[in-house]
Short mmCIF file of N, CA and C in Angstrom, two decimals:
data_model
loop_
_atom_site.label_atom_id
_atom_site.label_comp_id
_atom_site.label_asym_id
_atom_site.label_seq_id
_atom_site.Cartn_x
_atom_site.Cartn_y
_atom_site.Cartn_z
N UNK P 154 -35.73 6.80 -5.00
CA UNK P 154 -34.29 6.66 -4.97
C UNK P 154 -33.90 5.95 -3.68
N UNK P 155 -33.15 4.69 -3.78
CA UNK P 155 -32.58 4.10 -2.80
C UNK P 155 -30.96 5.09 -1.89
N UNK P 156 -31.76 5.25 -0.85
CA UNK P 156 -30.80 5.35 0.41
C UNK P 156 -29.51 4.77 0.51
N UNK P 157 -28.24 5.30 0.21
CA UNK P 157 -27.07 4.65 0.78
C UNK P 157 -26.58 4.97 1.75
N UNK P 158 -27.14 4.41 3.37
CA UNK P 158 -26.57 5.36 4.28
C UNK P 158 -25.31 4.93 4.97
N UNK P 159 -25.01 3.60 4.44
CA UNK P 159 -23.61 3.43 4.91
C UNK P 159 -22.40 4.05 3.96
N UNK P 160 -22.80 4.42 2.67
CA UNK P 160 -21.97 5.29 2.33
C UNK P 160 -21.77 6.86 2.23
N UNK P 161 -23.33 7.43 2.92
CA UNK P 161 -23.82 8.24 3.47
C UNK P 161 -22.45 9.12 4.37
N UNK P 162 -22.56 8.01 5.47
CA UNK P 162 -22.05 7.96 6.83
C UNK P 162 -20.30 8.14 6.24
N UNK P 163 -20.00 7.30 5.64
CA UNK P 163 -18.45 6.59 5.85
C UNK P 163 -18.07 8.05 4.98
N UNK P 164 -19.13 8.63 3.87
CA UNK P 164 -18.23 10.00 2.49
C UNK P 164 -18.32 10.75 3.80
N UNK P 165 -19.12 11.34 4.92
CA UNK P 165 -19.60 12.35 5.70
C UNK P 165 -18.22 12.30 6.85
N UNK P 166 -17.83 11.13 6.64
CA UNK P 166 -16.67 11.46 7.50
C UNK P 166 -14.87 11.26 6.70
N UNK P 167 -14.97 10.67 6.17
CA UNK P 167 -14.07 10.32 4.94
C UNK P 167 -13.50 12.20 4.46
N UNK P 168 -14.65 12.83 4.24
CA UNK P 168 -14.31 13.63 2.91
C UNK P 168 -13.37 14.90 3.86
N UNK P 169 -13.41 15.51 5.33
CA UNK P 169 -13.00 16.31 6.10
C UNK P 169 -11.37 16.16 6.09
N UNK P 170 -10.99 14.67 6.06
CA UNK P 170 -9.79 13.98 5.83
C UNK P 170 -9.05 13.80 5.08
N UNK P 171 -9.67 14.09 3.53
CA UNK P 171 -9.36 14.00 2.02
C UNK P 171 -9.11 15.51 1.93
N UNK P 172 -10.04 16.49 2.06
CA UNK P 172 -9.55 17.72 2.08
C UNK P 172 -8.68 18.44 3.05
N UNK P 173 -8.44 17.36 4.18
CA UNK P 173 -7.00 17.81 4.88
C UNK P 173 -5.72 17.33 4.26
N UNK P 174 -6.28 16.15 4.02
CA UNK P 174 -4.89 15.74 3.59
C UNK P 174 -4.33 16.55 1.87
N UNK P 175 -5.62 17.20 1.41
CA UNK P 175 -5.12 17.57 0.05
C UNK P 175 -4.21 18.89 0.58
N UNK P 176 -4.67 19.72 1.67
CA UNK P 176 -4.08 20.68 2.19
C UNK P 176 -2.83 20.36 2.82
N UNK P 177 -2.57 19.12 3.49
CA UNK P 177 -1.03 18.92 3.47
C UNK P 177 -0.20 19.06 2.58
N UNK P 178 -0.62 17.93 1.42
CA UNK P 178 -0.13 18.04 0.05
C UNK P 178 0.24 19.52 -0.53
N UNK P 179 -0.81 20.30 -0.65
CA UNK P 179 -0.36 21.28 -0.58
C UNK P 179 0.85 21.95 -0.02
N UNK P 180 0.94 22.02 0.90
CA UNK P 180 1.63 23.32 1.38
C UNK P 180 3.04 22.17 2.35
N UNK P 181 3.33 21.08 2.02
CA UNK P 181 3.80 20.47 2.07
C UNK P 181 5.27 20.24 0.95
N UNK P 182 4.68 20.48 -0.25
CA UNK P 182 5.11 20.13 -1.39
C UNK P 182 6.27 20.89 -1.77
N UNK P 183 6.36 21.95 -0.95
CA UNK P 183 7.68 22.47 -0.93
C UNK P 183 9.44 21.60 -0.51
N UNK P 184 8.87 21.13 0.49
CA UNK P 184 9.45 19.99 1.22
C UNK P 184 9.66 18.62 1.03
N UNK P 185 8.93 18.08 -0.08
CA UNK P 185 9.13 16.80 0.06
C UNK P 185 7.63 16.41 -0.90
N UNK P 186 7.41 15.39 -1.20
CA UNK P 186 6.40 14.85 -2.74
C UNK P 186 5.32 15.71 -2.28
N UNK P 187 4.88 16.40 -3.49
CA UNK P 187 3.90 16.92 -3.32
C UNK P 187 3.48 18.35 -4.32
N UNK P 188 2.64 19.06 -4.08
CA UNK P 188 2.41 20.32 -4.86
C UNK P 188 1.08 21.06 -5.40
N UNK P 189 1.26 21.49 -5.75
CA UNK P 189 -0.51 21.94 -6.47
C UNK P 189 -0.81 20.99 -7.36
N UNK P 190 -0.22 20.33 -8.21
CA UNK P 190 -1.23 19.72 -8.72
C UNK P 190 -1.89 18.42 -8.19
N UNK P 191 -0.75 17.99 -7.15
CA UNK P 191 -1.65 16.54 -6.75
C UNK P 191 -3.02 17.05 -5.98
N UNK P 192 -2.28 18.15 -4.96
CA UNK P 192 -3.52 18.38 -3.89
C UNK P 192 -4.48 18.95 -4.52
N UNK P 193 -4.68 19.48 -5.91
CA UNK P 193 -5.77 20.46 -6.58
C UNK P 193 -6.11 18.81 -7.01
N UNK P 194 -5.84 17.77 -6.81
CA UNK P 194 -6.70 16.65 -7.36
C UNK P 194 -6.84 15.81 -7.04
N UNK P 195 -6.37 15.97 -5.67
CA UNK P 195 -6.95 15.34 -3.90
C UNK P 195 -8.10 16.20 -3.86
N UNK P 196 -8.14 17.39 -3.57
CA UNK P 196 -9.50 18.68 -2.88
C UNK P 196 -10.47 18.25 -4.28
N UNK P 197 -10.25 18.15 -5.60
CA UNK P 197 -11.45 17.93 -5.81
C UNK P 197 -12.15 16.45 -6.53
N UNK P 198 -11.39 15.41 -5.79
CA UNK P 198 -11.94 14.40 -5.70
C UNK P 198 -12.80 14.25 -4.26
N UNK P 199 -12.34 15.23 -3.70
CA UNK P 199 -12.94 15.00 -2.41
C UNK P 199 -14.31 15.63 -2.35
N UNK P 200 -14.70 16.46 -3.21
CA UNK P 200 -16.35 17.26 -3.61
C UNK P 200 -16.30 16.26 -4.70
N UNK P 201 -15.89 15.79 -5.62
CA UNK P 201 -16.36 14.79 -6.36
C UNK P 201 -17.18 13.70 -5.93
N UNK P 202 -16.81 13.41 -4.97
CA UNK P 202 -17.41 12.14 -4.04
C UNK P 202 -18.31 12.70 -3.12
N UNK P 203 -17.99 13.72 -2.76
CA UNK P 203 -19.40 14.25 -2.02
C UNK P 203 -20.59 14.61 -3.22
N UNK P 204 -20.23 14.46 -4.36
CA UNK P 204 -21.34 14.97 -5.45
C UNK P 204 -22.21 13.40 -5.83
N UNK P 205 -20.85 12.32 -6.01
CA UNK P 205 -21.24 10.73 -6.01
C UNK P 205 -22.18 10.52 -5.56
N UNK P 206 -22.20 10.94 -3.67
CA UNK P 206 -22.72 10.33 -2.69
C UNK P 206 -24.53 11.04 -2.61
N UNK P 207 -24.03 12.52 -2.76
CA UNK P 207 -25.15 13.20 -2.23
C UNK P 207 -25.68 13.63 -3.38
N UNK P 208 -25.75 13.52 -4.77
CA UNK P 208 -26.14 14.30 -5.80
C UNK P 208 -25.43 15.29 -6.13
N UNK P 209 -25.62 15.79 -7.67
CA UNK P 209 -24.84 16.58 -8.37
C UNK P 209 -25.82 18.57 -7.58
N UNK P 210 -26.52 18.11 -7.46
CA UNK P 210 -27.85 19.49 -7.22
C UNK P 210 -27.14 19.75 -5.55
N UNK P 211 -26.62 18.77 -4.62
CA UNK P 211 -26.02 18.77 -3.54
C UNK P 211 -24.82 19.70 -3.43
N UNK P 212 -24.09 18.93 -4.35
CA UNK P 212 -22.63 19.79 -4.24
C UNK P 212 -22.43 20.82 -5.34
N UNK P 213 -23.56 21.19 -5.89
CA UNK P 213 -23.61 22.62 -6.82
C UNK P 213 -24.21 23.65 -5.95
N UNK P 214 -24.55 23.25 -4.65
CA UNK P 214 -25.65 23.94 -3.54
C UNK P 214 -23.98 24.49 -2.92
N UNK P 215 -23.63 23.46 -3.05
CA UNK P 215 -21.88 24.03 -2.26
C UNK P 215 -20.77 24.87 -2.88
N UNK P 216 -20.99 24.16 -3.62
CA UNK P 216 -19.39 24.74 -4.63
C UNK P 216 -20.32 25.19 -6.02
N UNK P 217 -21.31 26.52 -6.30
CA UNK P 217 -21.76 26.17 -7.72
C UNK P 217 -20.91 26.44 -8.57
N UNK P 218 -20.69 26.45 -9.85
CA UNK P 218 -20.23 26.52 -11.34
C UNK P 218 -19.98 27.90 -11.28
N UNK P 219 -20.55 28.93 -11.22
CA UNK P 219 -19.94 30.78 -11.19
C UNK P 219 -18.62 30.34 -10.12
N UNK P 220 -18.52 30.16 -9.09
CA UNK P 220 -17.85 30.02 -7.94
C UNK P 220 -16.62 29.27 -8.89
N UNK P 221 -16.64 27.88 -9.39
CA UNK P 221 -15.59 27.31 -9.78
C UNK P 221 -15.11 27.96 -10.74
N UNK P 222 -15.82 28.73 -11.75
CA UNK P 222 -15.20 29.17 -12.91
C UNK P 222 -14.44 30.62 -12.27
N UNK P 223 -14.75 31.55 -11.33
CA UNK P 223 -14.13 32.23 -10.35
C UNK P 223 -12.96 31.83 -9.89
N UNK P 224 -12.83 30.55 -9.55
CA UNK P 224 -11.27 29.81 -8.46
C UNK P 224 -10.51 29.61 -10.15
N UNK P 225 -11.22 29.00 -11.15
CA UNK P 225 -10.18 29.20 -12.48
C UNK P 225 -9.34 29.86 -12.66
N UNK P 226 -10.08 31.20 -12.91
CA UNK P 226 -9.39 32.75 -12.95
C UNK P 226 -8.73 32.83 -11.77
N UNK P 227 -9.02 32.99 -11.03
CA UNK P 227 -7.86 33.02 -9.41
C UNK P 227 -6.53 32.51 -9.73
N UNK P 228 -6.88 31.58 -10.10
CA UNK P 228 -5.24 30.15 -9.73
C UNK P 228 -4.47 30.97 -10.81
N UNK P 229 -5.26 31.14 -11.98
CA UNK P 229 -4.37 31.26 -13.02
C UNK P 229 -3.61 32.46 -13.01
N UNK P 230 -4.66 33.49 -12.65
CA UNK P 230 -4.00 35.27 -11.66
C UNK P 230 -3.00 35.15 -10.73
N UNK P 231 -3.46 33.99 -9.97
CA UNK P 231 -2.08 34.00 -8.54
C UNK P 231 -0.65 33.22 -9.10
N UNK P 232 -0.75 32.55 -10.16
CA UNK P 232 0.56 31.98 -10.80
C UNK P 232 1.29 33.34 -11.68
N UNK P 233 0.45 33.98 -12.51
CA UNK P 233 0.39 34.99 -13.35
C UNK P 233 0.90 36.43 -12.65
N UNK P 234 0.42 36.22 -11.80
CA UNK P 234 0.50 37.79 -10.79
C UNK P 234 2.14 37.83 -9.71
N UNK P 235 2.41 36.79 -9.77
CA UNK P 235 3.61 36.04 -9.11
C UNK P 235 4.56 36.19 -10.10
N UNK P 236 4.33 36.01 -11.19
CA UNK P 236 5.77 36.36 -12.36
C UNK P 236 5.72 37.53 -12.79
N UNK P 237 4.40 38.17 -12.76
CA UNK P 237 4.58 39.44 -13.20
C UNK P 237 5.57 40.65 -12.32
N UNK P 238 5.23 40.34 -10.77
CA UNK P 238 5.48 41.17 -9.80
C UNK P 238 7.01 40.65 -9.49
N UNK P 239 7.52 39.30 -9.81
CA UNK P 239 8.88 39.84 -10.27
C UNK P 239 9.32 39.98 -11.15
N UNK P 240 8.72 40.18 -12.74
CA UNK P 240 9.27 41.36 -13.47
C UNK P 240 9.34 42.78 -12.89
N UNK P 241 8.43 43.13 -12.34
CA UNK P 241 7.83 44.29 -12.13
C UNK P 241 9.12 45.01 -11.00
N UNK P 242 9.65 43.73 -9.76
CA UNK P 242 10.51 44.08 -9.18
C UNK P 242 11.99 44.29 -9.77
N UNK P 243 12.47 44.08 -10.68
CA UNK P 243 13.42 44.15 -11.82
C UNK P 243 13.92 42.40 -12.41
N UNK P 244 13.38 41.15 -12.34
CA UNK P 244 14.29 40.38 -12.51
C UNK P 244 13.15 39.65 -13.45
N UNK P 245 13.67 38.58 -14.06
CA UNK P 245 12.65 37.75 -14.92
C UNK P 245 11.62 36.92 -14.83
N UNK P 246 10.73 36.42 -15.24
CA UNK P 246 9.15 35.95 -15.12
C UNK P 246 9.90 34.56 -13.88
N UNK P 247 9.00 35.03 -12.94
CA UNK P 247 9.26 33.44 -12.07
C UNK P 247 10.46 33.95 -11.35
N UNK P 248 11.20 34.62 -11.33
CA UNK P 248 12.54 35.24 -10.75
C UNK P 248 12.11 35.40 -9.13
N UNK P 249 11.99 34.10 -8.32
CA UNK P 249 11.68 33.91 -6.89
C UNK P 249 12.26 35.21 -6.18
N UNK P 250 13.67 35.50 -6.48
CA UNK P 250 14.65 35.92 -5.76
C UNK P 250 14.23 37.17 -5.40
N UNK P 251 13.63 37.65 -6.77
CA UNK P 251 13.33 39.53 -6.49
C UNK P 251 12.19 39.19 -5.43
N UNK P 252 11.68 38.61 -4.67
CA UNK P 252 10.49 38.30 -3.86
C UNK P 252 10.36 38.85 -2.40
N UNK P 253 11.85 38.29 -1.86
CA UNK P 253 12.78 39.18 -0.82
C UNK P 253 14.16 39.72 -1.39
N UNK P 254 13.85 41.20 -1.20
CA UNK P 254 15.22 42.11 -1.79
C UNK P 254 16.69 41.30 -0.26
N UNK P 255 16.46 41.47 0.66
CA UNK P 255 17.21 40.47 2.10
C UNK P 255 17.24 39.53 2.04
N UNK P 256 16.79 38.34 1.82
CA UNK P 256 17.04 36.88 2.06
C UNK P 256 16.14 36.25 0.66
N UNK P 257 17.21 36.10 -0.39
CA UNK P 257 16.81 35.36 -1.57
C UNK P 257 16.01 33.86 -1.23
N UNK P 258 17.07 33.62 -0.56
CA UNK P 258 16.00 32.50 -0.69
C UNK P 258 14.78 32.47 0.40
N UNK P 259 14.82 33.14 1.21
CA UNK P 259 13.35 33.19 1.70
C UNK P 259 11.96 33.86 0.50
N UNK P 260 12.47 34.95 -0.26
CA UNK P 260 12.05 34.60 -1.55
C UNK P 260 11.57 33.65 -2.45
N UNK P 261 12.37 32.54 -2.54
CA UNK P 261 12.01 31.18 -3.12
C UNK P 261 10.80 30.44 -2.90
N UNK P 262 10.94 30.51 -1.58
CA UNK P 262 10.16 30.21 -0.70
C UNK P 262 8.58 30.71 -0.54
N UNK P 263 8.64 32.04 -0.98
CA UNK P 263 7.52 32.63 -1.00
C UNK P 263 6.72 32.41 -2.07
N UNK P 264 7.96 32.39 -2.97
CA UNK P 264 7.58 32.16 -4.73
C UNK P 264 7.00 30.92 -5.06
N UNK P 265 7.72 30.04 -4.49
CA UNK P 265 7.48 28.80 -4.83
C UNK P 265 6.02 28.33 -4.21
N UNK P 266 5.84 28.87 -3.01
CA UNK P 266 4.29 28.47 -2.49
C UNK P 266 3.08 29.33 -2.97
N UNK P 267 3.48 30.50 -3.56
CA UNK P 267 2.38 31.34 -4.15
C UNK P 267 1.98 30.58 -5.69
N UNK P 268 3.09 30.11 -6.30
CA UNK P 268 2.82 29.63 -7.68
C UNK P 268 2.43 28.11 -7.13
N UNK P 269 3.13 27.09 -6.19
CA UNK P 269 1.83 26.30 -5.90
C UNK P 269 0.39 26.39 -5.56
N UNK P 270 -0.10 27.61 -4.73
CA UNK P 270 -1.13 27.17 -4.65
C UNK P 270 -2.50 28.22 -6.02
N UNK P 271 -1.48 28.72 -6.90
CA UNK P 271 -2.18 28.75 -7.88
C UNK P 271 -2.55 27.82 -8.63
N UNK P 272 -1.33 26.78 -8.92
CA UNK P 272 -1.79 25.37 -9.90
C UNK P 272 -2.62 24.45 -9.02
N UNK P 273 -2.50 24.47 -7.90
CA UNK P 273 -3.48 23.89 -6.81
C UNK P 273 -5.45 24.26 -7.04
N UNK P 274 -5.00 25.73 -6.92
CA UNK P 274 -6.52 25.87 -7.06
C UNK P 274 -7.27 25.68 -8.44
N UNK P 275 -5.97 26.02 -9.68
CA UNK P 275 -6.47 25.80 -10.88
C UNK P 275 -7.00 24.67 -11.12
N UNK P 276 -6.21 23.69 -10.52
CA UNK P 276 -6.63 21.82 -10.78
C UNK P 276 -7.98 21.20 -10.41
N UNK P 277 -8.02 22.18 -8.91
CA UNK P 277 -9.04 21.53 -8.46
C UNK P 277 -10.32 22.21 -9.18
N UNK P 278 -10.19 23.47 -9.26
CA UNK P 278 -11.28 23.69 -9.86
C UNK P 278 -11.78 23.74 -11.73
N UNK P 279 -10.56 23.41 -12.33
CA UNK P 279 -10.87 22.74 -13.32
C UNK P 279 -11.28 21.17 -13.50
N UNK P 280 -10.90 20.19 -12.38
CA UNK P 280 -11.09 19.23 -12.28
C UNK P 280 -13.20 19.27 -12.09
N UNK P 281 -13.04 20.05 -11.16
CA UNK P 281 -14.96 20.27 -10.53
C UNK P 281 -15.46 20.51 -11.98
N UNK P 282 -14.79 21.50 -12.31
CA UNK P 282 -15.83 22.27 -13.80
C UNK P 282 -16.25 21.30 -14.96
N UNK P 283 -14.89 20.23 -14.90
CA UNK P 283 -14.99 19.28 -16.03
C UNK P 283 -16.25 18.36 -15.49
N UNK P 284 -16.14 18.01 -14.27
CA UNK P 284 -16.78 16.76 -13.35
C UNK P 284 -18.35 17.29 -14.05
N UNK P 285 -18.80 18.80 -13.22
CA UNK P 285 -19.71 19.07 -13.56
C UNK P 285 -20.75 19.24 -15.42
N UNK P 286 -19.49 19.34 -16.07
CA UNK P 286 -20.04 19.46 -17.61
C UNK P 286 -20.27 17.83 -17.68
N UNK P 287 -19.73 16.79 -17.33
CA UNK P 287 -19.90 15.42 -17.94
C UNK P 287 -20.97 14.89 -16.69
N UNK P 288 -21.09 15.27 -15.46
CA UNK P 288 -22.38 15.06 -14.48
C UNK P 288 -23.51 15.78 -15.16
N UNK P 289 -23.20 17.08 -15.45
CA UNK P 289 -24.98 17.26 -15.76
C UNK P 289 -25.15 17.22 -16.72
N UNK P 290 -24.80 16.96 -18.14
CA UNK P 290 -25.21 16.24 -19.48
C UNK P 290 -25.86 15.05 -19.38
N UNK P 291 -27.00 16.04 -19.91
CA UNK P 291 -28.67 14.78 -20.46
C UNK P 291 -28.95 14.98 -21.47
N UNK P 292 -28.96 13.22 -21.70
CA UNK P 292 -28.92 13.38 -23.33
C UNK P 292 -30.17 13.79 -23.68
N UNK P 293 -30.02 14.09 -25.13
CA UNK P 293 -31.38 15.09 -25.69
C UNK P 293 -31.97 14.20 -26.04
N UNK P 294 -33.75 14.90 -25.94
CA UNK P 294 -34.81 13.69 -26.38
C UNK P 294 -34.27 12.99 -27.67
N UNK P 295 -34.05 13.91 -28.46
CA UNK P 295 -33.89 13.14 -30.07
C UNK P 295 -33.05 11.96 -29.83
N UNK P 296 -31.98 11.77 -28.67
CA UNK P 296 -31.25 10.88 -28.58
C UNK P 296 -31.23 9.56 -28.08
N UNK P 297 -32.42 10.22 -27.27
CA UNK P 297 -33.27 8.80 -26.37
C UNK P 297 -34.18 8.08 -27.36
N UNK P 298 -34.89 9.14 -28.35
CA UNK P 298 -35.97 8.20 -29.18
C UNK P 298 -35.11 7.30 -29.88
N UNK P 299 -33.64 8.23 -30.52
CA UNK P 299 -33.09 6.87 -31.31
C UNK P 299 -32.57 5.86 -30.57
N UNK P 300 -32.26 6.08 -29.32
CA UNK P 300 -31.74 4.58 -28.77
C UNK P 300 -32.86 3.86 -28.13
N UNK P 301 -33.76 4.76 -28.40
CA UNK P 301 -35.24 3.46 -27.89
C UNK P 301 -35.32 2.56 -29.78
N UNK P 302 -35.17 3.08 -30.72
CA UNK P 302 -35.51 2.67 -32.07
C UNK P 302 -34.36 1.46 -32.03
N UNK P 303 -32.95 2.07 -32.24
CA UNK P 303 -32.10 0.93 -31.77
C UNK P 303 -32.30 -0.14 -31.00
N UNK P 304 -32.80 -0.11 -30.22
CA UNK P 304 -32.98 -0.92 -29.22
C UNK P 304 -34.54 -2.23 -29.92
N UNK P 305 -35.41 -1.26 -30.01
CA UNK P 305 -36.55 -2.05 -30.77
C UNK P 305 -35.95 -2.94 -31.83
N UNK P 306 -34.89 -2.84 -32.89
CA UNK P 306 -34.47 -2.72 -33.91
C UNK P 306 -33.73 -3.98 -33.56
N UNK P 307 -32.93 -4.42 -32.60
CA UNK P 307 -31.97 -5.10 -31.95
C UNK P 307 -33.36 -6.28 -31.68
N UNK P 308 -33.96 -5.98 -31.30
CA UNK P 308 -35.01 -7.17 -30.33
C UNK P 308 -35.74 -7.89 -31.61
N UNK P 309 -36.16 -6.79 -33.00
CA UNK P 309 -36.40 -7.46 -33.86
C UNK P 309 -35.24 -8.47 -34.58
N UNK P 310 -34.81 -7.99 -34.58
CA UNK P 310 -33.80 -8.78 -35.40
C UNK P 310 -33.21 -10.49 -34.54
N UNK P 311 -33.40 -10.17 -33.39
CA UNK P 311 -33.09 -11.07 -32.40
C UNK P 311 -34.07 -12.75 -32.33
N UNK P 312 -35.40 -11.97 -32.51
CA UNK P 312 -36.22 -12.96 -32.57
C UNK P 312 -36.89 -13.69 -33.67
#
């Protein structure tokens, strides 16, 4: 396997920057463009490309598949667990306000960044999970013999 160490070098420093900046995005997004879903797809383009660069066996050493299917359930609990608990406080699913009984809208506030960084984490780590089902699919022998036959099949016909 050929060495890419200038892209080695450039993902090794690149990617610290991509996952900061997805964390701006994040927690940003309250304020001005932004939110869980872009930054859940900033953070995992940013292990995407570390998977590009370094192998798929690399960044499953980092982030494996139990772990992502774990942050799934998370995101979807911390969006979920956020509407429940203001039903639970008396007001309706998503009801920011019941969040602080004193300052509603500091409530909002709370609400609104707890249910971002659930769709945040959901994205990114549905984004990884997908990456990983279409990275490590190898095709089956039976599939290689027929596209070696195809292929023979093509060359006859050719000449």
């Amino acid at each position: 396997m050929r060495r890419a160490s200038i892209l080695r070098v450039v993902s090794t420093l690149a990617i610290p920057y991509i996952l900061l900046f997805a964390l701006y995005v994040q927690f940003h997004g309250d304020y001005g463009p932004g939110g869980g879903f872009q930054a859940g797809v900033i953070f995992a383009a940013g292990f995407i490309l570390y998977a590009l660069i370094f192998g798929l066996g690399a960044a499953k050493r980092i982030t494996p598949m139990a772990l992502v299917e774990s942050l799934v359930a998370l995101g979807v609990l911390v969006f979920a667990g956020t509407g429940v608990v203001t039903m639970l406080l008396g007001g309706n699913f998503l009801d920011y306000n019941r969040l602080d009984s004193h300052d509603p809208i500091h409530g909002q506030h709370v609400g609104l960044l707890l249910i971002e960084l659930g769709v945040g984490i959901t994205v990114a780590s549905v984004m990884l999970a997908i990456f990983y089902s279409f990275a490590g699919r190898r095709p089956e022998p039976v599939e290689l013999e027929e596209a070696a036959e195809a292929d023979e099949t093509e060359l006859e016909e050719a000449s």
